Amino acid sequence: MVYDSYAKNAVEGIYGYVTHRKKTGQDYAISWHEPMAADGFVSRAKELLDTKNEELKAEASTWVKKATDLLESAIDRCEKDREVWYLPGLKRTLGECYFFDYTHLYPLATEKIDLAIKVFEEAIRDAESMQAKWLKLEALVSYAEMMKDLGRLDEILQRLAELLNELTEGFGSVVYQRALALISAKAR
């Protein structure tokens, strides 16, 4: 996502909606929106890191922190309220945030990798317990992409291939194509 003025307004709109719903106690089902806001915050951080301005680069960690705080809070709320239907998506996005934090901001903070692995595994288990293969696929693909970047793709590839063999639809989707690309990259 390019964090242009449209995207900025969209992310701020989503975040404003989420914040308002929380303040008014109408927070059921907002877990669908929170990963979108978090993705927008991370996109903003990416853009700041790409600038030549060191002050703006320093601001990037603030945006990633805002994303992780939002997701951690959402997961806590959903677990407390037993609103589990989108926990795998929240946890997947949190794992992506932890990994971004490690790769772009704090490369010596290896505990971020441990946290990312932990929440990816939780997302996969949660999706399995709900028999939500698509949420499991999204989590496995993001997890596999992280492991590929770490040079550890073999650790997750078999699980991804097994899930792809179980799917009966969605073959043209972006996430399915990302999964195929990971498997074929290993085959080369």
C-alpha positions as MATLAB code, in Angstrom:
seq = 'MVYDSYAKNAVEGIYGYVTHRKKTGQDYAISWHEPMAADGFVSRAKELLDTKNEELKAEASTWVKKATDLLESAIDRCEKDREVWYLPGLKRTLGECYFFDYTHLYPLATEKIDLAIKVFEEAIRDAESMQAKWLKLEALVSYAEMMKDLGRLDEILQRLAELLNELTEGFGSVVYQRALALISAKAR';
ca = [
       0.000    0.000    0.000;
       1.348    3.405   -0.909;
       0.649    5.744    1.957;
      -0.663    8.593   -0.184;
      -3.326   11.038    0.945;
      -6.146    8.649    0.023;
      -4.574    5.778    1.941;
      -3.775    8.080    4.853;
      -7.408    9.170    5.048;
      -8.613    5.572    4.730;
      -6.315    4.328    7.496;
      -7.176    7.244    9.746;
     -10.850    6.618    9.005;
     -10.585    2.946    9.923;
      -8.584    3.758   13.042;
     -11.086    6.469   14.004;
     -13.954    4.018   13.554;
     -12.196    1.400   15.702;
     -11.332    3.941   18.394;
     -14.888    5.300   18.484;
     -16.396    1.821   18.725;
     -14.074    0.938   21.612;
     -14.872    4.150   23.506;
     -18.594    3.577   23.182;
     -18.376   -0.074   24.190;
     -19.579   -1.225   20.776;
     -16.461   -3.198   20.034;
     -17.934   -6.461   18.790;
     -16.630   -7.422   15.333;
     -14.149   -4.547   15.033;
     -11.369   -7.136   14.944;
     -11.950   -7.291   11.186;
     -10.881   -3.634   10.845;
      -7.921   -3.546   13.210;
      -5.483   -5.438   10.935;
      -6.298   -3.000    8.115;
      -5.381   -0.056   10.320;
      -2.215   -1.851   11.492;
      -1.212   -2.591    7.876;
      -1.653    1.090    7.107;
       0.553    2.070   10.032;
       3.286   -0.315    8.872;
       2.981    1.024    5.318;
       3.552    4.498    6.705;
       6.620    3.231    8.569;
       7.964    1.684    5.331;
       7.618    4.981    3.513;
       9.349    6.858    6.309;
      12.245    4.409    6.234;
      12.604    4.995    2.488;
      13.124    8.743    2.929;
      16.486   10.436    3.191;
      15.310   12.415    6.232;
      16.686   10.860    9.439;
      14.039   12.503   11.632;
      11.301   10.911    9.563;
      13.087    7.568    9.691;
      13.096    7.797   13.474;
       9.329    8.277   13.398;
       8.873    4.878   11.715;
       9.205    2.977   14.989;
       6.305    5.013   16.405;
       4.044    3.784   13.604;
       5.077    0.148   14.065;
       4.536    0.436   17.827;
       1.074    1.868   17.168;
       0.317   -1.144   14.949;
       1.571   -3.734   17.437;
      -0.200   -2.043   20.364;
      -3.460   -2.004   18.403;
      -3.175   -5.691   17.502;
      -2.053   -6.860   20.947;
      -4.977   -4.990   22.489;
      -7.385   -6.448   19.922;
      -6.183   -9.996   20.606;
      -6.539   -9.511   24.368;
     -10.055   -8.111   23.948;
     -11.142  -10.853   21.554;
      -9.812  -13.622   23.792;
     -11.462  -12.071   26.852;
     -14.805  -11.631   25.047;
     -14.521  -14.991   23.240;
     -14.781  -13.220   19.900;
     -12.527  -15.766   18.251;
     -13.728  -15.740   14.645;
     -10.907  -13.502   13.392;
      -8.138  -14.253   15.912;
      -6.042  -16.021   13.245;
      -6.076  -12.864   11.104;
      -5.166  -10.632   14.032;
      -2.328  -12.909   15.081;
      -1.015  -13.260   11.519;
      -0.871   -9.494   11.161;
       0.825   -9.167   14.550;
       3.446  -11.709   13.471;
       4.070   -9.643   10.343;
       4.488   -6.520   12.507;
       6.969   -8.226   14.828;
       8.962   -9.420   11.834;
       8.927   -5.962   10.235;
      10.120   -4.528   13.538;
      13.032   -6.991   13.548;
      14.032   -6.651    9.889;
      13.666   -2.896    9.510;
      14.048   -1.293   12.914;
      15.727   -3.522   15.486;
      17.782   -6.237   13.746;
      19.527   -7.189   16.982;
      16.239   -7.794   18.804;
      15.985  -11.495   18.013;
      13.172  -11.846   20.553;
      10.962  -10.253   17.877;
      11.523  -13.358   15.733;
      10.534  -15.586   18.648;
       7.395  -13.490   19.169;
       6.565  -13.625   15.465;
       6.969  -17.415   15.368;
       4.826  -17.761   18.487;
       1.916  -15.725   17.114;
       2.120  -17.328   13.657;
       1.888  -20.764   15.289;
      -1.043  -19.559   17.419;
      -2.782  -18.193   14.323;
      -2.374  -21.538   12.575;
      -3.662  -23.496   15.605;
      -6.622  -21.130   15.988;
      -7.524  -21.496   12.302;
      -7.229  -25.291   12.546;
      -9.500  -25.391   15.589;
     -12.120  -23.446   13.628;
     -11.522  -25.508   10.477;
     -10.862  -22.212    8.700;
      -8.508  -23.349    5.965;
      -8.317  -19.955    4.318;
      -7.234  -18.197    7.513;
      -4.733  -21.003    8.032;
      -3.411  -20.500    4.493;
      -2.972  -16.766    5.054;
      -1.062  -17.432    8.278;
       1.085  -20.167    6.747;
       1.987  -18.051    3.721;
       3.012  -15.057    5.837;
       4.917  -17.376    8.174;
       6.661  -19.097    5.247;
       7.629  -15.752    3.713;
       9.217  -14.753    7.015;
      11.029  -18.074    7.297;
      12.267  -17.714    3.715;
      13.740  -14.317    4.581;
      15.456  -15.961    7.558;
      16.815  -18.800    5.409;
      14.592  -21.312    7.233;
      11.867  -22.013    4.670;
      12.280  -25.797    4.968;
      10.848  -25.644    8.485;
       7.402  -24.631    7.230;
       7.220  -25.701    3.588;
       5.807  -29.202    4.142;
       2.888  -27.828    6.151;
       2.160  -25.310    3.411;
       2.254  -27.960    0.664;
      -0.081  -30.232    2.661;
      -2.619  -27.446    3.087;
      -2.513  -26.540   -0.610;
      -3.352  -30.172   -1.433;
      -6.443  -29.943    0.790;
      -7.886  -26.801   -0.811;
     -10.702  -27.105   -3.336;
     -11.081  -23.448   -4.335;
      -9.318  -20.099   -4.434;
      -6.618  -21.207   -6.839;
      -6.465  -17.835   -8.586;
      -6.278  -15.802   -5.377;
      -3.239  -13.739   -4.468;
      -2.539  -15.708   -1.282;
      -2.704  -19.017   -3.156;
      -0.313  -17.691   -5.805;
       2.071  -16.510   -3.073;
       1.978  -20.030   -1.619;
       2.753  -21.577   -5.001;
       5.626  -19.138   -5.494;
       7.142  -20.213   -2.168;
       6.906  -23.882   -3.066;
       8.284  -23.395   -6.564;
      11.101  -21.192   -5.274;
      12.235  -24.071   -3.083;
      12.000  -26.510   -6.015;
      14.513  -24.463   -8.024;
];
